[in-house]
CSV table of C-alpha atoms and ligand atoms in Angstrom, one decimal:
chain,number,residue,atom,x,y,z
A,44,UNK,CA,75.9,-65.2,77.4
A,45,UNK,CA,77.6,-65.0,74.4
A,46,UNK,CA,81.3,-66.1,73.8
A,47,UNK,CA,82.0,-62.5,72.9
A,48,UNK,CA,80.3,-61.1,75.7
A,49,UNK,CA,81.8,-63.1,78.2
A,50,UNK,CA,85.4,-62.0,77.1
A,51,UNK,CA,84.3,-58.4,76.9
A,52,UNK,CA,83.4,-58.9,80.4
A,53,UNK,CA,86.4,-60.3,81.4
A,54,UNK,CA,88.0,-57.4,80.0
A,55,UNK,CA,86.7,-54.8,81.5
A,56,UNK,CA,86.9,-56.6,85.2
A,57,UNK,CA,90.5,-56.8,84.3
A,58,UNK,CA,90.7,-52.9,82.9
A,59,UNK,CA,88.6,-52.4,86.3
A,60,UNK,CA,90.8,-53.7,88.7
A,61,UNK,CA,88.2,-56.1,89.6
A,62,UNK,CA,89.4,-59.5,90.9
A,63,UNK,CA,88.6,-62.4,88.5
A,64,UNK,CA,86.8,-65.3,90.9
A,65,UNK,CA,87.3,-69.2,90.5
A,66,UNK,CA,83.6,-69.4,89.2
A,67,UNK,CA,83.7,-66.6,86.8
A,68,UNK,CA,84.1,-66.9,83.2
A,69,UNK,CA,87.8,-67.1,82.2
A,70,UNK,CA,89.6,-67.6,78.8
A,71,UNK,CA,91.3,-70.9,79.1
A,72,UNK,CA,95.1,-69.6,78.3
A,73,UNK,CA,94.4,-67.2,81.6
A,74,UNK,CA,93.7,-70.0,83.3
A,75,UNK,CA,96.6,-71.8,82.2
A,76,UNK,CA,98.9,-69.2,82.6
A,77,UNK,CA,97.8,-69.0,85.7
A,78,UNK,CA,98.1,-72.5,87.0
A,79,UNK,CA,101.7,-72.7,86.3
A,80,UNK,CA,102.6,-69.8,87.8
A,81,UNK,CA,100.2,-71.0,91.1
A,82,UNK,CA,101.5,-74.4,90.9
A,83,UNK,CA,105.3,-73.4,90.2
A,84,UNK,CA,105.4,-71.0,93.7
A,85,UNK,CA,103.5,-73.4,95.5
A,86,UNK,CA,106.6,-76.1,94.2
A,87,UNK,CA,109.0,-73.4,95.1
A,88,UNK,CA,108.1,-73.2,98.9
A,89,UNK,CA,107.6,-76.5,99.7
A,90,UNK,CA,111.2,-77.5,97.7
A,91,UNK,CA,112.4,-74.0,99.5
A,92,UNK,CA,111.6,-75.7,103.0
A,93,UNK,CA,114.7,-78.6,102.1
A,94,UNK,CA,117.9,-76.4,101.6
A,95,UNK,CA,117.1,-75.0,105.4
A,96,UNK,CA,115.6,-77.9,107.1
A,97,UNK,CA,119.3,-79.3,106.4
A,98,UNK,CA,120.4,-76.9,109.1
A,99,UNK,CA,117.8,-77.0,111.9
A,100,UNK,CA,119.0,-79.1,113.5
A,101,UNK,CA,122.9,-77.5,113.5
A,102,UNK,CA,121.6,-74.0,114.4
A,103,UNK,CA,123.7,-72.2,116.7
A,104,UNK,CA,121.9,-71.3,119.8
A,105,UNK,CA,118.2,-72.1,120.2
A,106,UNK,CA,117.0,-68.5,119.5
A,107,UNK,CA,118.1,-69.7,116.0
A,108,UNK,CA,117.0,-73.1,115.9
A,109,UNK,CA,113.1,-71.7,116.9
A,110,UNK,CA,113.4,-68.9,114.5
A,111,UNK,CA,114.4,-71.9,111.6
A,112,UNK,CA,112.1,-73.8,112.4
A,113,UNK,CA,109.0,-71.5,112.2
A,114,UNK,CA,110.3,-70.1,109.2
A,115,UNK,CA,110.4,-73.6,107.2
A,116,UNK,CA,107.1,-74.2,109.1
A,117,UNK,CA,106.0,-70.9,107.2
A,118,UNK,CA,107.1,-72.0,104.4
A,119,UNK,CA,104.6,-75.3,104.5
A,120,UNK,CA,102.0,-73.0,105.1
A,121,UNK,CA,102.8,-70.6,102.1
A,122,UNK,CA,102.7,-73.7,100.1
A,123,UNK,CA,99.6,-74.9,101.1
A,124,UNK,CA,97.7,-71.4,100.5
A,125,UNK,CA,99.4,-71.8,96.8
A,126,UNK,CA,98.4,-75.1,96.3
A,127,UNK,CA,94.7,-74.6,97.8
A,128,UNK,CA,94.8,-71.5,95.3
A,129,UNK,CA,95.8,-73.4,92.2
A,130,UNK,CA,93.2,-75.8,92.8
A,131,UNK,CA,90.1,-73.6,92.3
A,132,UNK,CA,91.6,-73.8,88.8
A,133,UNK,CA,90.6,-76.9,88.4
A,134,UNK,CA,93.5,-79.4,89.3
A,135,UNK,CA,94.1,-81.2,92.2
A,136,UNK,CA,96.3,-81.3,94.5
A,137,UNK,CA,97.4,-85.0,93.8
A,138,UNK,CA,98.1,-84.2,90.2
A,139,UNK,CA,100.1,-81.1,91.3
A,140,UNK,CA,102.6,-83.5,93.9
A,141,UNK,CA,102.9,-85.5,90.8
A,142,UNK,CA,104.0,-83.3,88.6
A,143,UNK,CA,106.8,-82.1,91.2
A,144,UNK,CA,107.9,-85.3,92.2
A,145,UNK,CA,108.4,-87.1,88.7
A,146,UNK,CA,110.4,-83.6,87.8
A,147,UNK,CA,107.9,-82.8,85.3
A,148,UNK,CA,106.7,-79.1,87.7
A,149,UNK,CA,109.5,-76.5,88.1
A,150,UNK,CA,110.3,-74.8,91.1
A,151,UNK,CA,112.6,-71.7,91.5
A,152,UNK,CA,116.1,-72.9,90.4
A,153,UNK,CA,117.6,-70.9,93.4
A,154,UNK,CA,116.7,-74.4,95.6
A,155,UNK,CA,119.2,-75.9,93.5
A,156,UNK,CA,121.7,-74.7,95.6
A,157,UNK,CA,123.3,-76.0,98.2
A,158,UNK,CA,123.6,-74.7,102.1
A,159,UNK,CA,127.0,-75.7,102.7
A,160,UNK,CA,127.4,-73.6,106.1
A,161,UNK,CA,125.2,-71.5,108.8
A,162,UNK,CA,125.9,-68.2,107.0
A,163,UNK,CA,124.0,-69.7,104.1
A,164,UNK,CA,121.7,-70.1,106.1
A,165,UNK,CA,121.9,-66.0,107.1
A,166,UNK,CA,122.5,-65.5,103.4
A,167,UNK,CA,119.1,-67.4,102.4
A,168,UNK,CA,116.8,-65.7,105.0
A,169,UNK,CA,118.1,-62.2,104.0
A,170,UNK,CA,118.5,-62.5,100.0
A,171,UNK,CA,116.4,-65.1,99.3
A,172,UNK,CA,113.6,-64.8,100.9
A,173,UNK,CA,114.0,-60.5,100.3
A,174,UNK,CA,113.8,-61.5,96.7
A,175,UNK,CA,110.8,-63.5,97.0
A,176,UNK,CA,109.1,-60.6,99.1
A,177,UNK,CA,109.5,-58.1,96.0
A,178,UNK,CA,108.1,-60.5,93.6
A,179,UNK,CA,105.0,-61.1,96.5
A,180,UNK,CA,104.7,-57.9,97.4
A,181,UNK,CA,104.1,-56.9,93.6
A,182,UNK,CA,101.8,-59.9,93.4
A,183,UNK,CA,99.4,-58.7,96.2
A,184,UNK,CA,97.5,-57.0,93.3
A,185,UNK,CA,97.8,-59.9,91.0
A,186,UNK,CA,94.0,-59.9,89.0
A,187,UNK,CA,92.8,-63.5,90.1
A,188,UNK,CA,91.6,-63.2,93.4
A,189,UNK,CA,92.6,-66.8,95.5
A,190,UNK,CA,95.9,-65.9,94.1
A,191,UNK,CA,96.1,-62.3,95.5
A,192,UNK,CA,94.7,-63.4,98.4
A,193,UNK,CA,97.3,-66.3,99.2
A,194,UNK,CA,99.9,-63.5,98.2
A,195,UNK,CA,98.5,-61.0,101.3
A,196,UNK,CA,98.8,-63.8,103.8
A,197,UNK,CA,102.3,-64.5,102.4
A,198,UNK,CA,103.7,-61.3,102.9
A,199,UNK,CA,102.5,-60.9,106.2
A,200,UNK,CA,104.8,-64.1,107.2
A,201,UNK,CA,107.5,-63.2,105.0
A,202,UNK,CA,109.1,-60.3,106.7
A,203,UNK,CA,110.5,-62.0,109.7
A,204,UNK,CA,112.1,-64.3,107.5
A,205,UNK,CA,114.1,-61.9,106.2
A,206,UNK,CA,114.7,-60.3,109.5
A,207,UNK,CA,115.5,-63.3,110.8
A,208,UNK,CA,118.2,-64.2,108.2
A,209,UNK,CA,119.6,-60.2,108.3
A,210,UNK,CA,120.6,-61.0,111.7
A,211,UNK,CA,122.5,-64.3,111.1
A,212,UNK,CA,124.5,-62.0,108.9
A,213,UNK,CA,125.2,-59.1,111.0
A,214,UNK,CA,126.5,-61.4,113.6
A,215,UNK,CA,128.9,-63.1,111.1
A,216,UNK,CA,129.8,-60.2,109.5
A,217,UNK,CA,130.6,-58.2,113.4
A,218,UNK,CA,132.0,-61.6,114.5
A,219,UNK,CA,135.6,-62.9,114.2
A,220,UNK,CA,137.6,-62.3,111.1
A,221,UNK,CA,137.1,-65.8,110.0
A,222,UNK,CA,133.0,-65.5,110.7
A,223,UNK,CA,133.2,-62.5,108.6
A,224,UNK,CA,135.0,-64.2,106.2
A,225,UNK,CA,132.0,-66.8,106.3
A,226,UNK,CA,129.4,-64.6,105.7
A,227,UNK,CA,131.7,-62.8,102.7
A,228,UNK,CA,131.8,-66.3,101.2
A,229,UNK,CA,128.2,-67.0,101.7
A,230,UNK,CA,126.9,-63.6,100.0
A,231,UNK,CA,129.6,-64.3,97.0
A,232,UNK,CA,127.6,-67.9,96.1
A,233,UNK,CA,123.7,-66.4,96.8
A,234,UNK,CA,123.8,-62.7,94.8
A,235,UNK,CA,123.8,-63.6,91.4
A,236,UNK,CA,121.3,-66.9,92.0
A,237,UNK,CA,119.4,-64.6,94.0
A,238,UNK,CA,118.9,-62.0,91.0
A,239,UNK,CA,118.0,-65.1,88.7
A,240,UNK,CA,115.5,-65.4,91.1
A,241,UNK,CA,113.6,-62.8,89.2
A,242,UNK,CA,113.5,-64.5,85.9
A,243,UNK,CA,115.2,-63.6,82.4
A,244,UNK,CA,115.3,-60.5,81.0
A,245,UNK,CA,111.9,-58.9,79.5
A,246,UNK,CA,113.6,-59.1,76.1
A,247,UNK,CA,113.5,-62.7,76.6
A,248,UNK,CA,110.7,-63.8,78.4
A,249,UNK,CA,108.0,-63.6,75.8
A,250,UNK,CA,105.3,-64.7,77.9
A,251,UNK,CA,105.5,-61.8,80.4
A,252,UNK,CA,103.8,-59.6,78.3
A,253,UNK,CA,100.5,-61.2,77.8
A,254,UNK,CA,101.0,-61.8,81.1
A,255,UNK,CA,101.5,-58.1,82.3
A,256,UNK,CA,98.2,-57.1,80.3
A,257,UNK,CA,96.3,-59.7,82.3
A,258,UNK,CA,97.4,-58.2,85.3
A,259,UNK,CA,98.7,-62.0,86.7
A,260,UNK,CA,102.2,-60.1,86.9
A,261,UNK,CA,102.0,-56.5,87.7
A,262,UNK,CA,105.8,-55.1,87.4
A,263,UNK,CA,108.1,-57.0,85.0
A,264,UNK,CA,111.1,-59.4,85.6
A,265,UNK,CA,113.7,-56.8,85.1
A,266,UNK,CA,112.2,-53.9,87.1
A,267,UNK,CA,111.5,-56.0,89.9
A,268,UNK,CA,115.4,-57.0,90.3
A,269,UNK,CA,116.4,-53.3,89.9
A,270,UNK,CA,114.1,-52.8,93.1
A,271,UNK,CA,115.9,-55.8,94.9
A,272,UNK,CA,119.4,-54.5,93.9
A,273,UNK,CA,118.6,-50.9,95.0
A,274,UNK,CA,117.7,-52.2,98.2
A,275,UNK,CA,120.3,-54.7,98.8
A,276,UNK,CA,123.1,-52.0,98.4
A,277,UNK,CA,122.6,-50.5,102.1
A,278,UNK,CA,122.0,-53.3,103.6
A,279,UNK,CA,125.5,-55.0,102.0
A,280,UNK,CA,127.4,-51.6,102.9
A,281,UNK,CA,126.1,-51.9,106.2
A,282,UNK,CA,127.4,-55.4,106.9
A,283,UNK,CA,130.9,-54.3,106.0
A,284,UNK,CA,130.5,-56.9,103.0
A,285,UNK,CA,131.1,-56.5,99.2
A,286,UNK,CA,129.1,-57.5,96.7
A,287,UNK,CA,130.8,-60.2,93.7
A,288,UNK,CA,130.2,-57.5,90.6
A,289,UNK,CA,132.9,-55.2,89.6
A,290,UNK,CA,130.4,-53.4,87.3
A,291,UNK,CA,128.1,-52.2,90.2
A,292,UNK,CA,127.6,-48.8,90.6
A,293,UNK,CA,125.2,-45.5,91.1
A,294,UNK,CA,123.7,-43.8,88.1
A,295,UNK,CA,123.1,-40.4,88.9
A,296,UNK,CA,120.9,-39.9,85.9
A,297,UNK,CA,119.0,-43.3,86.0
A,298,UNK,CA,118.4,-43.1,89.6
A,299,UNK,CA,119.4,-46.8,89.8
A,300,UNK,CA,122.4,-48.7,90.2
A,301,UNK,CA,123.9,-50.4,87.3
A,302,UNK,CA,125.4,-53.5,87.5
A,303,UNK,CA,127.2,-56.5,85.6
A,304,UNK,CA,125.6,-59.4,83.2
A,305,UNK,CA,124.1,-62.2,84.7
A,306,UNK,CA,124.8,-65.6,83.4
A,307,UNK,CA,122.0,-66.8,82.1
A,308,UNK,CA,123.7,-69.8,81.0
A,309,UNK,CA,123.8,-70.9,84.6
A,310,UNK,CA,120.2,-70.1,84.7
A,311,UNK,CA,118.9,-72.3,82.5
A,312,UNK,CA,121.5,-75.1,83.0
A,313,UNK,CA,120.3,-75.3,86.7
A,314,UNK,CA,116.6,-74.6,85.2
A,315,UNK,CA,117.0,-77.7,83.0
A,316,UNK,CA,117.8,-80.1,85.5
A,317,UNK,CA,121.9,-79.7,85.9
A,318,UNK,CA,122.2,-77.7,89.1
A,319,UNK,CA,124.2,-78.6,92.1
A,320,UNK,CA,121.6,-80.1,94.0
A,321,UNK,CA,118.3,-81.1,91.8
A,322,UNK,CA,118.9,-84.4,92.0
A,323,UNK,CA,118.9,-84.6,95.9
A,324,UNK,CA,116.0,-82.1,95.9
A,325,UNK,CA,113.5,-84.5,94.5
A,326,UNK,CA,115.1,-87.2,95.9
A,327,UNK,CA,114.3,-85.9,99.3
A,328,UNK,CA,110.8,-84.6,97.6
A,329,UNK,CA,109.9,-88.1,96.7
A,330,UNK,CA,111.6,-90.2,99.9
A,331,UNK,CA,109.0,-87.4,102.1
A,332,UNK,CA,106.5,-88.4,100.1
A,333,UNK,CA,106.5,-92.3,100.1
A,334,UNK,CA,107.9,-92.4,104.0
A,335,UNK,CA,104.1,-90.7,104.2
A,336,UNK,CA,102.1,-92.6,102.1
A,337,UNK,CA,101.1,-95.3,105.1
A,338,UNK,CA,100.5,-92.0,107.1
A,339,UNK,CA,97.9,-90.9,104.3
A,340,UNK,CA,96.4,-94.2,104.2
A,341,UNK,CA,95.8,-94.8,107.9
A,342,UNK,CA,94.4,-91.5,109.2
A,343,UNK,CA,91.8,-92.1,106.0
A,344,UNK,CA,91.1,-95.8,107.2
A,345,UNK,CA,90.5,-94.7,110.7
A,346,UNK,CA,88.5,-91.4,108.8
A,347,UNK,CA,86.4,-94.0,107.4
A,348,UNK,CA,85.8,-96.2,110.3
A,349,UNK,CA,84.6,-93.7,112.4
A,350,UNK,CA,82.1,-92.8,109.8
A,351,UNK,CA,81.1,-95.8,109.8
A,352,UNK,CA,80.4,-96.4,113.6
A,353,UNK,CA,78.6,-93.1,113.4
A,354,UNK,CA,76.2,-94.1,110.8
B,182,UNK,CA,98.3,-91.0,97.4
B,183,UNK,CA,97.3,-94.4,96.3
B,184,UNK,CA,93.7,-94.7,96.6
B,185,UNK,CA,91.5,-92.1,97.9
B,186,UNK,CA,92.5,-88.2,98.3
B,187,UNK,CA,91.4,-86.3,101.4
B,188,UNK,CA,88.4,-84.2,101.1
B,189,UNK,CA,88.8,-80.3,100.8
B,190,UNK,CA,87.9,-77.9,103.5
B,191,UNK,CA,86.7,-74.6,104.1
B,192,UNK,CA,88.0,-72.7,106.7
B,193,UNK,CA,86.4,-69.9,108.3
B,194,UNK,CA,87.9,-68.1,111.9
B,195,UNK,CA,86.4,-65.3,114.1
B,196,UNK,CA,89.9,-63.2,114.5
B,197,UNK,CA,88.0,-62.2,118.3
B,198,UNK,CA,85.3,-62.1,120.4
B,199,UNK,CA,82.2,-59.8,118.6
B,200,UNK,CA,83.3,-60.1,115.1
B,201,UNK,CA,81.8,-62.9,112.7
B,202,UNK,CA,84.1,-66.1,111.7
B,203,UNK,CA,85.8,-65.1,107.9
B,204,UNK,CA,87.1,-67.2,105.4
B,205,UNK,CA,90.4,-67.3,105.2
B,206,UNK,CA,91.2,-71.1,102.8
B,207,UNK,CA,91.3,-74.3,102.5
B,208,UNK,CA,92.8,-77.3,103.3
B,209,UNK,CA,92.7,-81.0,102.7
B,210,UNK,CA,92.5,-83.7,105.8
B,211,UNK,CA,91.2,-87.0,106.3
B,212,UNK,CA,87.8,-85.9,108.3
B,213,UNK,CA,86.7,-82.8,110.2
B,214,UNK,CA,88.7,-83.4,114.1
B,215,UNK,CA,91.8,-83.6,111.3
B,216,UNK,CA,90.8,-80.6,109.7
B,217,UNK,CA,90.1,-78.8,112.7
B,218,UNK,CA,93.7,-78.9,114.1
B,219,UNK,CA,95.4,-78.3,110.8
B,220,UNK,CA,93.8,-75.3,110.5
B,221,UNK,CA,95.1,-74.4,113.8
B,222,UNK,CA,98.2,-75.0,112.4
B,223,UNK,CA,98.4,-73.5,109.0
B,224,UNK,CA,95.8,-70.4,109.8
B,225,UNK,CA,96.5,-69.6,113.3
B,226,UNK,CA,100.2,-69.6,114.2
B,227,UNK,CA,100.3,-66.0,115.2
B,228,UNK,CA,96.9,-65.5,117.4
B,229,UNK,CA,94.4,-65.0,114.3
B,230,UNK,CA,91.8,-66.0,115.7
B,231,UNK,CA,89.8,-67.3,118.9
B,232,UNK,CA,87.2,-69.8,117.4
B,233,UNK,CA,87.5,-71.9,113.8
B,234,UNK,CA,85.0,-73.8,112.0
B,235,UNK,CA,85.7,-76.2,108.9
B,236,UNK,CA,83.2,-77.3,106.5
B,237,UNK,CA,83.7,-79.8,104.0
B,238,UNK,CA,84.1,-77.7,100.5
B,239,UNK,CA,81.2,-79.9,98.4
B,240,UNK,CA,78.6,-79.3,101.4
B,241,UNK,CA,78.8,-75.7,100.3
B,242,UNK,CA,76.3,-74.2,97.7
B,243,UNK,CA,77.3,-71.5,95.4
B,244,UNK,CA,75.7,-68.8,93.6
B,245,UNK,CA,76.5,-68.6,89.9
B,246,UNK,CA,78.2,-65.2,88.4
B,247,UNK,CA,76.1,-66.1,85.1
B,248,UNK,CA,72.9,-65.1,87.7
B,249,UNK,CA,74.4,-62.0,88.9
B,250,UNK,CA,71.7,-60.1,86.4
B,251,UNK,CA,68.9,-61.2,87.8
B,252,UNK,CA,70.0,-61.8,91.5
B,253,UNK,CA,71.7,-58.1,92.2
B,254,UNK,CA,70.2,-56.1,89.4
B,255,UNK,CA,66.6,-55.9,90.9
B,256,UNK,CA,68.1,-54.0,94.2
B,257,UNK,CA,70.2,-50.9,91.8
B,258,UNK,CA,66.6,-49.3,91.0
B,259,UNK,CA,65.2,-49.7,94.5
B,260,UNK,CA,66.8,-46.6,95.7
B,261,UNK,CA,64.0,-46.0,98.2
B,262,UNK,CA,65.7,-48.3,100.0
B,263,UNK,CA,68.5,-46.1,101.0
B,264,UNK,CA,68.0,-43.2,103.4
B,265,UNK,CA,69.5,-40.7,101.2
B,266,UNK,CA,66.3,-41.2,98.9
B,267,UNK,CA,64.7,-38.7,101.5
B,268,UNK,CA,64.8,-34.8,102.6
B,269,UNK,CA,64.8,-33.9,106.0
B,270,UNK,CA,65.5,-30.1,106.9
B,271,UNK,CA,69.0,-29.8,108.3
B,272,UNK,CA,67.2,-27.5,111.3
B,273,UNK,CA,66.4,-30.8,113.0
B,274,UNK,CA,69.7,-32.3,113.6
B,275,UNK,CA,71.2,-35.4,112.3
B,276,UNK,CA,68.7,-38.1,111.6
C,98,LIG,FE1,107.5,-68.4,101.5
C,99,LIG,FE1,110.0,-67.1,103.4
């Protein structure tokens, strides 16, 4: 086929709602587009698993400590299906590790921030993890298929961890004054990293658009975070807990809440490399990855020799 | 990883007894026992599924989308194929 007819029928599959396929024809900057954004989730969930896996083994009571534990455990798993999914792109997984551990790959800028007590840990489940639901859940109907497909198993995982982290909070928050206290202190740090979670405004992302017309993204940055804030308001109210922005409030005639500027300084200063915690995180990234390396290496010698008595 | 990288892996799992084993991903591992317990692991960690295979990704052979034309066209005009092709009086009952 044609160059010309190939993208024409890329177009229509994507005008269809038909799922583009690794073997199908693509136009390369769809496939590049879409490996960074594969590449950069899969970074975020396997960087995600560090700022909690910090507190496993300081959970509370052991109905915590198993609900941590399969969460991060999750967490691995979410990154594998993201990393298995950015591979039918055309990289390898190798080259993607790399890229994270020489700081070359971003990951979500909210794992830049520390867990400095168990109601972070309460705080993470329920914000973090609710904002990365509404950015999955939207992504479910992303247009290349191993991508959408990764996304349903996701979501299907994701909402205990919310759950899970909800409940840290309503104990804290129904606790003792100073528990509450705790969990007041904890939602003050995580709000506004948590709606940077959602990227900059659409004014200023100019790659969104292209790609909101190849259906890779299907609601835009800013629309997603009204969603999560709408949300987020009953569940604060219920906790007893206020939320750190004096601009916040209903509009009637919007049908949304309004609320204050976010500093996007802060955003890309952690984004660039300047956060409280990057350096530890790929520290830690890279220190996991070389304590492995005899790990690799062995289970592929013995791989080998076994092959080799076989044949 | 220094040397060599693991081979990829398909991984198929029947979610229960009667119904056919699915694709659900892939993984990397050293050699098939390997890949067989990690995708018990990563795939099954809430009762998915009663019975996994994995096959190594390269022993698998693929159709090409440029051959769609000529594999699935052939069957649209065979429409004799289908049962709606023929009339049967409704007096008789469902057939
Ligand atoms: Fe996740
Ligand atoms: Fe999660």
């Amino acid at each position: 086929m044609e160059q010309a007819d190939l993208q024409r029928l890329f177009d229509s599959k994507i005008e269809q709602e038909i799922r583009i396929e690794p073997k199908d024809w693509m136009p390369e900057a769809y496939r590049k587009n879409n490996l960074r954004q594969i590449s950069q989730h899969a970074h975020s969930e396997i960087v995600g698993m560090l700022p909690e896996a910090n507190w496993i083994s300081r959970a509370p009571s052991l109905r915590r400590k198993v609900a941590l534990l399969a969460k991060v455990q999750d967490e691995a798993g979410h990154g594998l299906y993201l990393y298995s999914a950015a591979e039918t792109l055309g990289t390898s997984r190798d080259e993607m590790l790399e890229d994270l551990n020489s700081g070359k790959a971003k990951y979500s800028s909210i794992f830049n921030y520390p867990t400095l007590n168990w109601a972070d840990i309460g705080a993470v489940g329920w914000l973090v993890d609710g904002a990365a639901i509404t950015n999955q859940v939207a992504l479910c109907r992303t247009s290349y298929g191993p991508y959408a497909r990764a996304m349903v198993r996701v979501c299907k995982e994701e909402s205990f961890h919310q759950r899970q982290g909800y409940e840290i909070m309503m104990s804290m928050a129904f606790g003792t004054p100073e528990q509450k206290q705790m969990a007041q202190d904890a939602l003050n740090r995580w709000w506004w990293p948590a709606l940077m979670m959602f990227g900059p405004n659409d004014s200023e992302s100019p790659h969104s658009q292209q790609s909101l017309n190849w259906k890779i993204k299907r609601v835009s940055n800013d629309d997603l975070r009204q969603e999560f804030i709408d949300k987020s308001i009953p569940q604060v109210e219920y906790l007893g807990l206020t939320l750190p922005d004096p601009d916040l409030k209903w509009n009637e005639e919007r049908g949304h809440y309004d609320f204050g500027p976010i500093d996007w300084e802060e955003f890309y200063r952690v984004i660039s490399g300047n956060g409280p915690c990057n350096k530890d995180r790929l520290e830690a990234r890279n220190k996991a990855h070389n304590d492995g390396a005899w790990v690799r290496e062995a289970a592929m010698a013995f791989a080998e020799k076994r092959q080799t008595n076989v044949a | 990883m220094n040397s060599k990288n693991w081979p990829l892996f398909e991984v198929f799992i029947r979610s229960k007894n009667g119904l056919s084993h699915k694709h659900v991903g892939s993984l990397h591992a050293a050699d098939p026992a390997m890949a067989l317990e990690n995708a018990r692991d990563v795939y099954c960690r809430r009762n998915e599924g009663v019975s996994i295979w994995v096959v190594p990704s390269d022993h698998i052979t693929a159709s090409d989308p440029g051959d769609a034309e000529e594999l699935y066209e052939p069957a649209r005009d065979k429409i004799y194929r289908h049962p709606t092709f023929y009339t049967i009086p409704d007096e008789i009952g469902h057939m």
